[in-house]
Short mmCIF file of C-alpha atoms in Angstrom, two decimals:
data_model
loop_
_atom_site.label_atom_id
_atom_site.label_comp_id
_atom_site.label_asym_id
_atom_site.label_seq_id
_atom_site.Cartn_x
_atom_site.Cartn_y
_atom_site.Cartn_z
CA MET A 1 11.77 9.94 16.38
CA SER A 2 10.37 12.03 19.38
CA ILE A 3 12.68 14.37 21.01
CA ARG A 4 11.86 15.66 24.52
CA ASN A 5 15.38 16.68 26.16
CA ASP A 6 15.70 20.30 25.23
CA ALA A 7 19.49 20.05 24.72
CA VAL A 8 19.12 17.27 22.24
CA GLU A 9 16.40 19.09 20.37
CA GLN A 10 18.73 21.95 19.84
CA ALA A 11 21.44 19.82 18.73
CA TYR A 12 19.00 18.17 16.23
CA ARG A 13 18.28 21.58 15.06
CA GLU A 14 21.64 22.60 14.61
CA HIS A 15 23.78 19.36 13.59
CA TRP A 16 21.28 16.82 12.22
CA ALA A 17 22.14 17.74 8.49
CA ARG A 18 26.03 17.72 8.73
CA LEU A 19 26.30 14.97 10.91
CA LEU A 20 24.16 12.89 8.31
CA ALA A 21 26.09 14.09 5.42
CA LEU A 22 29.40 13.19 7.21
CA LEU A 23 28.06 9.64 8.07
CA THR A 24 26.69 9.05 4.82
CA ALA A 25 30.24 10.00 3.25
CA GLU A 26 32.07 7.63 5.67
CA LEU A 27 29.43 4.75 5.30
CA ARG A 28 28.49 4.91 1.99
CA ASP A 29 24.90 4.05 2.92
CA LEU A 30 22.31 6.53 3.17
CA ASP A 31 19.79 4.43 5.08
CA LEU A 32 22.47 3.29 7.66
CA ALA A 33 23.52 6.62 8.38
CA GLU A 34 20.26 7.94 9.05
CA GLU A 35 19.26 5.09 11.09
CA SER A 36 22.42 5.23 13.42
CA LEU A 37 22.17 8.71 13.63
CA GLN A 38 18.65 8.70 14.71
CA ASP A 39 19.85 5.74 17.37
CA ALA A 40 22.39 8.28 18.68
CA PHE A 41 19.79 11.10 19.14
CA ALA A 42 17.49 8.62 20.98
CA THR A 43 20.51 7.47 23.18
CA ALA A 44 21.32 11.10 23.92
CA VAL A 45 17.40 11.74 25.24
CA SER A 46 18.39 9.11 27.95
CA SER A 47 22.02 9.98 28.53
CA TRP A 48 21.58 13.82 28.71
CA PRO A 49 22.22 15.62 31.10
CA PRO A 50 24.69 16.17 31.71
CA VAL A 51 25.30 17.66 28.15
CA PRO A 52 28.62 16.87 26.83
CA ALA A 53 31.21 19.62 25.98
CA ASN A 54 30.87 18.73 22.42
CA PRO A 55 27.42 17.52 21.60
CA PRO A 56 28.13 16.92 17.87
CA ALA A 57 31.17 14.89 18.58
CA TRP A 58 29.36 12.77 21.12
CA LEU A 59 26.42 12.26 18.51
CA LEU A 60 29.02 11.48 15.77
CA THR A 61 30.84 8.84 17.86
CA ALA A 62 27.45 7.43 19.13
CA ALA A 63 26.03 7.10 15.61
CA ARG A 64 29.32 5.47 14.33
CA ARG A 65 29.30 2.90 17.09
CA ARG A 66 25.58 2.19 16.21
CA ALA A 67 26.37 1.81 12.68
CA VAL A 68 29.17 -0.62 13.37
CA ASP A 69 26.92 -2.53 15.65
CA ARG A 70 24.38 -2.92 12.64
CA LEU A 71 27.18 -3.73 10.21
CA ARG A 72 28.11 -6.71 12.44
CA ARG A 73 24.76 -7.90 12.89
CA THR A 74 23.99 -7.90 9.03
CA ALA A 75 27.58 -8.67 7.64
CA VAL A 76 26.27 -11.16 5.33
CA ALA A 77 23.46 -9.21 4.02
CA THR A 78 25.51 -5.91 3.63
CA ARG A 79 28.18 -7.64 1.59
CA LYS A 80 25.60 -8.16 -0.86
CA LEU A 81 24.18 -4.90 -1.30
CA PRO A 82 25.64 -1.88 -3.41
CA LEU A 83 27.22 0.90 -1.70
CA LEU A 84 26.67 4.55 -2.23
CA VAL A 85 29.58 5.77 -4.54
CA VAL A 86 31.76 8.59 -2.88
CA GLU A 87 33.80 10.33 -5.48
CA GLU A 88 36.74 12.31 -4.71
CA GLN A 89 35.95 16.07 -5.46
CA PRO A 90 37.01 19.63 -4.77
CA ALA A 91 36.12 20.72 -1.28
CA HIS A 92 32.32 21.09 -0.93
CA ASP A 93 30.27 21.04 2.20
CA ASP A 94 28.92 17.67 2.64
CA ARG A 95 25.71 18.83 3.26
CA LEU A 96 25.59 20.09 -0.54
CA ARG A 97 26.68 16.98 -1.71
CA LEU A 98 24.06 15.40 0.23
CA ILE A 99 21.47 17.69 -1.41
CA PHE A 100 22.43 16.66 -5.23
CA THR A 101 22.66 13.13 -4.02
CA CYS A 102 19.00 13.50 -2.86
CA CYS A 103 17.85 15.54 -5.93
CA HIS A 104 19.20 12.92 -8.33
CA PRO A 105 17.00 12.78 -11.48
CA ALA A 106 16.56 9.05 -11.26
CA LEU A 107 14.15 10.02 -8.23
CA SER A 108 10.73 11.63 -9.14
CA MET A 109 10.53 15.18 -8.03
CA GLU A 110 8.33 14.43 -4.94
CA ALA A 111 10.84 11.90 -3.87
CA ARG A 112 13.72 14.07 -4.40
CA VAL A 113 11.94 17.17 -2.44
CA ALA A 114 10.70 14.71 0.50
CA LEU A 115 14.15 13.07 1.02
CA THR A 116 16.08 15.86 0.94
CA LEU A 117 13.72 17.73 3.44
CA ARG A 118 14.20 14.75 5.74
CA CYS A 119 17.85 14.05 5.32
CA VAL A 120 18.98 17.78 4.85
CA GLY A 121 16.29 19.56 6.67
CA GLY A 122 15.57 17.27 9.45
CA LEU A 123 12.22 17.61 9.02
CA THR A 124 10.00 14.77 10.37
CA THR A 125 8.01 12.53 8.17
CA ARG A 126 4.84 13.77 9.56
CA GLN A 127 5.75 17.65 8.68
CA ILE A 128 6.86 16.33 5.33
CA ALA A 129 3.45 14.76 4.74
CA ARG A 130 1.38 17.59 5.78
CA MET A 131 3.45 19.71 3.26
CA PHE A 132 2.60 17.18 0.43
CA LEU A 133 -0.91 16.75 1.66
CA VAL A 134 -0.54 13.03 1.95
CA GLY A 135 -0.64 10.61 4.98
CA GLU A 136 2.38 9.99 7.12
CA ALA A 137 2.46 6.31 6.16
CA THR A 138 2.33 7.07 2.47
CA MET A 139 5.22 9.61 2.82
CA ALA A 140 7.26 7.20 5.18
CA ALA A 141 7.10 4.86 2.49
CA ARG A 142 7.96 7.16 -0.19
CA ILE A 143 10.96 8.05 1.59
CA THR A 144 12.20 4.85 2.16
CA ARG A 145 11.87 3.77 -1.61
CA ALA A 146 13.97 6.63 -2.51
CA LYS A 147 16.69 5.58 -0.22
CA LYS A 148 16.78 2.33 -1.66
CA LYS A 149 16.78 3.68 -5.06
CA ILE A 150 20.00 5.60 -4.37
CA SER A 151 21.83 2.67 -3.12
CA GLN A 152 20.49 0.34 -5.78
CA ALA A 153 21.05 2.80 -8.60
CA GLY A 154 24.68 3.49 -7.47
CA ILE A 155 23.95 7.14 -7.43
CA PRO A 156 27.32 9.01 -6.33
CA PHE A 157 27.64 11.39 -3.50
CA ARG A 158 28.76 14.35 -5.05
CA VAL A 159 28.30 17.64 -6.75
CA PRO A 160 27.64 17.34 -10.36
CA ALA A 161 29.20 19.45 -13.05
CA GLY A 162 28.56 20.88 -16.59
CA PRO A 163 25.06 20.04 -18.32
CA GLU A 164 24.13 17.58 -15.39
CA LEU A 165 24.40 20.31 -12.67
CA ARG A 166 21.84 22.38 -14.91
CA GLU A 167 19.57 19.41 -15.15
CA ARG A 168 19.63 19.00 -11.32
CA LEU A 169 19.43 22.36 -10.16
CA ASP A 170 15.70 23.17 -10.49
CA GLY A 171 15.05 20.34 -7.93
CA VAL A 172 17.68 21.44 -5.56
CA LEU A 173 16.03 25.06 -5.78
CA ALA A 174 12.55 23.63 -5.08
CA VAL A 175 14.04 21.78 -2.01
CA LEU A 176 15.70 24.71 -0.54
CA TYR A 177 12.68 26.92 -1.04
CA LEU A 178 10.63 24.28 0.82
CA ILE A 179 12.99 23.84 3.78
CA PHE A 180 12.84 27.73 4.27
CA THR A 181 9.07 27.82 3.92
CA GLU A 182 8.71 25.46 6.86
CA GLY A 183 11.06 27.86 8.78
CA TYR A 184 9.43 30.87 7.71
CA ALA A 185 5.80 29.60 8.25
CA ALA A 186 5.57 26.14 9.91
CA THR A 187 3.25 23.73 8.92
CA GLU A 188 2.26 22.82 12.65
CA GLY A 189 3.04 23.15 16.18
CA ASP A 190 3.22 26.14 18.38
CA ALA A 191 6.08 28.04 16.61
CA LEU A 192 5.11 30.01 13.51
CA ILE A 193 8.79 30.66 12.84
CA ARG A 194 11.74 28.37 13.13
CA ASP A 195 14.65 30.56 12.68
CA GLU A 196 17.19 27.62 12.59
CA THR A 197 15.50 25.94 9.72
CA ALA A 198 15.19 28.99 7.57
CA SER A 199 18.64 30.00 8.23
CA GLU A 200 19.80 26.56 7.23
CA ALA A 201 18.01 27.03 3.69
CA ILE A 202 19.93 30.48 3.36
CA THR A 203 23.24 29.00 4.39
CA LEU A 204 22.64 26.10 1.70
CA ALA A 205 21.48 28.74 -0.77
CA ARG A 206 24.92 30.58 -0.24
CA MET A 207 26.79 27.61 -1.05
CA LEU A 208 24.92 27.33 -4.31
CA VAL A 209 25.53 30.81 -5.04
CA SER A 210 29.23 30.30 -4.62
CA LEU A 211 29.00 27.44 -6.89
CA LEU A 212 26.82 29.03 -9.59
CA PRO A 213 27.53 32.97 -9.14
CA GLY A 214 26.04 33.89 -12.24
CA ASP A 215 22.80 32.17 -12.27
CA SER A 216 20.00 34.73 -11.87
CA GLU A 217 17.53 32.29 -10.42
CA VAL A 218 20.23 30.84 -7.79
CA ARG A 219 21.01 34.29 -6.51
CA ALA A 220 17.32 35.43 -6.74
CA LEU A 221 16.37 32.47 -4.47
CA GLN A 222 18.74 33.35 -1.75
CA ALA A 223 17.48 37.15 -2.12
CA LEU A 224 13.78 35.93 -1.83
CA MET A 225 14.55 33.96 1.24
CA MET A 226 16.51 36.81 2.90
CA LEU A 227 13.94 39.59 2.01
CA HIS A 228 11.19 37.23 3.90
CA HIS A 229 13.44 36.12 6.71
CA ALA A 230 14.41 39.93 7.33
CA ARG A 231 10.82 40.36 8.75
CA ARG A 232 10.99 37.74 11.28
CA HIS A 233 11.13 40.03 14.36
CA ALA A 234 8.25 41.91 13.15
CA ARG A 235 6.00 38.98 12.35
CA VAL A 236 4.97 37.72 15.86
CA GLY A 237 4.18 40.35 18.40
CA ALA A 238 5.39 40.36 22.15
CA ASP A 239 2.33 38.61 23.04
CA GLY A 240 2.99 35.75 20.58
CA ARG A 241 0.17 36.81 18.35
CA LEU A 242 0.62 36.87 14.37
CA VAL A 243 1.34 40.40 12.98
CA THR A 244 0.00 40.97 9.32
CA LEU A 245 2.34 42.49 6.94
CA ALA A 246 0.52 45.64 7.07
CA GLU A 247 0.49 45.91 10.72
CA GLN A 248 4.10 44.97 11.22
CA ASP A 249 6.67 47.35 12.85
CA ARG A 250 8.79 48.17 9.98
CA SER A 251 11.74 49.36 12.31
CA LEU A 252 12.25 45.85 13.39
CA TRP A 253 13.00 44.64 9.92
CA ARG A 254 16.62 43.74 9.39
CA HIS A 255 17.40 46.49 6.96
CA GLN A 256 20.71 45.42 6.47
CA GLU A 257 19.97 41.78 5.45
CA ILE A 258 17.26 43.52 2.86
CA GLU A 259 19.91 45.53 1.39
CA GLU A 260 22.37 42.69 0.88
CA ALA A 261 19.24 40.43 -0.47
CA LEU A 262 18.53 43.44 -3.00
CA ALA A 263 22.33 43.50 -3.82
CA LEU A 264 21.92 39.80 -5.01
CA LEU A 265 19.32 40.65 -7.69
CA ALA A 266 20.59 40.45 -11.20
CA PRO A 267 18.95 40.75 -14.91
CA GLY A 268 17.98 37.56 -16.22
CA PRO A 269 15.13 35.72 -17.75
CA PRO A 270 11.95 36.13 -15.63
CA GLY A 271 11.95 33.01 -13.85
CA PRO A 272 9.72 31.84 -10.71
CA TYR A 273 12.42 33.07 -8.12
CA LEU A 274 13.37 36.19 -9.66
CA LEU A 275 9.54 37.26 -9.97
CA GLN A 276 9.00 36.38 -6.38
CA ALA A 277 12.06 38.05 -5.37
CA ALA A 278 10.81 40.98 -7.30
CA ILE A 279 7.43 40.81 -5.41
CA ALA A 280 9.11 40.71 -1.98
CA ALA A 281 11.43 43.64 -3.07
CA GLU A 282 8.28 45.89 -3.70
CA HIS A 283 7.00 45.06 0.05
CA THR A 284 10.47 45.72 1.49
CA SER A 285 10.88 48.94 -0.35
CA ALA A 286 7.68 50.55 1.03
CA ALA A 287 8.42 52.69 4.05
CA ARG A 288 4.84 52.25 5.06
CA ALA A 289 1.99 49.62 4.32
CA GLN A 290 0.18 52.47 2.57
CA ASP A 291 2.90 53.09 0.18
CA THR A 292 3.05 49.47 -1.33
CA ASP A 293 2.71 49.50 -4.98
CA TRP A 294 0.19 46.89 -5.23
CA THR A 295 -0.49 47.63 -8.75
CA ALA A 296 3.09 46.52 -9.55
CA ILE A 297 2.48 43.40 -7.28
CA ALA A 298 -0.29 42.33 -8.96
CA ALA A 299 1.28 42.68 -12.47
CA LEU A 300 4.29 40.60 -11.16
CA TYR A 301 1.93 38.05 -9.55
CA GLY A 302 0.05 37.90 -13.16
CA MET A 303 3.50 37.26 -14.85
CA LEU A 304 4.17 34.38 -12.17
CA GLU A 305 0.78 32.79 -12.63
CA GLU A 306 1.22 32.51 -16.25
CA LEU A 307 4.65 31.06 -15.90
CA THR A 308 3.87 28.71 -13.37
CA GLY A 309 0.20 27.80 -13.43
CA SER A 310 0.28 27.58 -9.78
CA ALA A 311 -3.01 27.63 -7.61
CA VAL A 312 -1.10 29.10 -4.70
CA VAL A 313 0.26 31.68 -7.07
CA ARG A 314 -3.14 32.46 -8.28
CA LEU A 315 -4.32 32.99 -4.51
CA ASN A 316 -1.62 35.46 -3.96
CA HIS A 317 -2.42 37.16 -7.22
CA ALA A 318 -6.15 37.40 -6.17
CA VAL A 319 -4.95 39.11 -3.00
CA ALA A 320 -2.97 41.66 -4.95
CA VAL A 321 -5.71 42.25 -7.18
CA ALA A 322 -8.11 43.00 -4.25
CA GLU A 323 -5.71 45.47 -2.78
CA ALA A 324 -4.69 47.07 -6.26
CA SER A 325 -8.41 47.26 -7.31
CA ARG A 326 -11.32 46.40 -5.32
CA PRO A 327 -12.26 43.22 -2.96
CA GLU A 328 -14.87 41.85 -5.44
CA ALA A 329 -12.30 41.47 -8.26
CA GLY A 330 -9.92 39.48 -6.12
CA LEU A 331 -12.71 37.32 -4.71
CA ALA A 332 -13.87 36.32 -8.09
CA MET A 333 -10.27 35.09 -8.66
CA LEU A 334 -10.88 32.64 -6.06
CA ASP A 335 -13.70 30.65 -7.74
CA GLY A 336 -12.58 27.15 -8.38
CA LEU A 337 -9.44 26.87 -6.42
CA GLU A 338 -10.96 24.38 -3.69
CA ALA A 339 -10.31 21.57 -6.21
CA GLU A 340 -6.72 22.51 -6.24
CA LEU A 341 -6.17 23.63 -2.77
CA PRO A 342 -8.50 21.31 -0.71
CA HIS A 343 -6.44 21.45 2.37
CA HIS A 344 -4.90 24.70 2.23
CA HIS A 345 -5.97 27.12 5.12
CA LEU A 346 -5.14 30.25 3.32
CA LEU A 347 -7.92 29.89 0.82
CA PRO A 348 -10.87 30.19 3.18
CA ALA A 349 -8.90 32.74 5.25
CA THR A 350 -8.50 34.71 2.24
CA ARG A 351 -11.93 34.35 1.10
CA ALA A 352 -13.22 35.43 4.41
CA GLU A 353 -11.08 38.39 4.76
CA LEU A 354 -12.39 39.54 1.32
CA LEU A 355 -16.11 38.95 2.22
CA ARG A 356 -15.31 40.69 5.66
CA ARG A 357 -14.31 44.10 3.84
CA LEU A 358 -17.56 43.62 1.52
CA GLY A 359 -19.67 43.39 4.64
CA ARG A 360 -20.98 39.86 4.00
CA THR A 361 -20.49 38.82 7.70
CA GLU A 362 -22.23 35.60 7.81
CA GLU A 363 -20.42 34.13 4.80
CA ALA A 364 -17.17 35.31 6.02
CA VAL A 365 -17.61 33.71 9.70
CA THR A 366 -18.34 30.54 7.61
CA GLU A 367 -15.10 30.83 5.81
CA TYR A 368 -13.36 31.69 8.85
CA GLY A 369 -14.79 28.14 10.43
CA ARG A 370 -13.16 26.56 7.47
CA ALA A 371 -9.82 27.93 7.83
CA LEU A 372 -9.77 27.29 11.44
CA ALA A 373 -10.43 23.55 10.40
CA LEU A 374 -7.29 23.42 8.40
CA VAL A 375 -4.93 25.56 10.02
CA GLY A 376 -1.76 23.89 11.88
CA THR A 377 -0.01 26.43 13.84
CA ARG A 378 -0.96 28.13 17.13
CA GLN A 379 -0.38 31.44 15.97
CA GLU A 380 -2.54 31.39 13.03
CA ARG A 381 -5.34 29.79 14.75
CA GLU A 382 -5.50 32.27 17.40
CA PHE A 383 -5.27 34.92 14.40
CA LEU A 384 -8.18 33.48 12.84
CA LEU A 385 -10.11 33.11 15.95
CA SER A 386 -9.96 36.86 16.64
CA ARG A 387 -10.80 37.77 13.33
CA ARG A 388 -13.74 35.42 13.49
CA THR A 389 -14.66 37.15 16.57
CA GLU A 390 -14.16 40.74 15.35
CA THR A 391 -16.44 39.97 12.31
CA GLU A 392 -19.17 38.32 14.36
CA ARG A 393 -19.32 41.72 16.41
CA GLY A 394 -20.00 43.78 13.44
CA PRO A 395 -19.00 44.65 9.96
CA HIS A 396 -15.65 45.82 9.31
CA PRO A 397 -15.55 49.36 8.52
#
């Protein structure tokens, strides 16, 4: 669905997830709910302005009408299909029910994440496909299959309890962090930061913390997202250009949010979110960039890499080692990562930066070119172009 009307686009960002969750509960059919809501937004594009006094109510009414129309047209077929089981539960936000429904273990992990990003995060199929490094058609088919499986398997629309909750929590945490990541550092477009998307992920994380207040990983995820999001006003300059962490005006950081995030951290097993939150805490605790304890950060990344085996973590570990030790050490750690990160622009961008520091100008310029071929947002592209231009003019001091 292509949204051109600014008011409709704002309503989509702010109300998509809640409206879809509400419709899903009413219709007991995720596919029908999504298609009807898409129709409602498409109708709004041609009907607004004037913008109604209550946009979400207008959209909900329009979606309900479209659902009724669809059901009338397919009444015979609909009676033969299983409906989503909506169970009576204590009051939880419908979005939380929708997340756990999308993250059911009957679905593959990739399907859970993709479906929740689509249904709860409101991301387009194209954006999700880019995050998974697959084609848009492949991702569309994956999402469609996941929705059908939810219906056919009779997966209940509810927040699980007991051992079942623990079983499904890892998938939910992964989903929330990916939604946040799309808001914190968008995969494409003119806007690097999408505050609404990042804030939505933090809001959903708060719900999980209220559900599981003693879980150190759940608390750490909320803290991690808040620590990153607290820097949002310093990450892009007044001219719209990307500002690196080292160059950010730290007075623009939201220090009250940082304090709230740090208070969330609780002792627990060194899980992936707790370690990442500890790394973010090291960055935000440094009054100046030169005060950053890179040795501690490198050690934390080492633990995280051992725990996850992630190529992206190794990339970040290499950066920390380069800062704590010397560029050559970090550069050596990047060897062989192309096979695991063939479409990740930060790999050649990082290699270019380290080569630049070492005075290996021609190699750095080549790597900047490779990064530019992969980068998705305007701000990051402009940043890389300026870095390449500076490198071509002379060696970095």
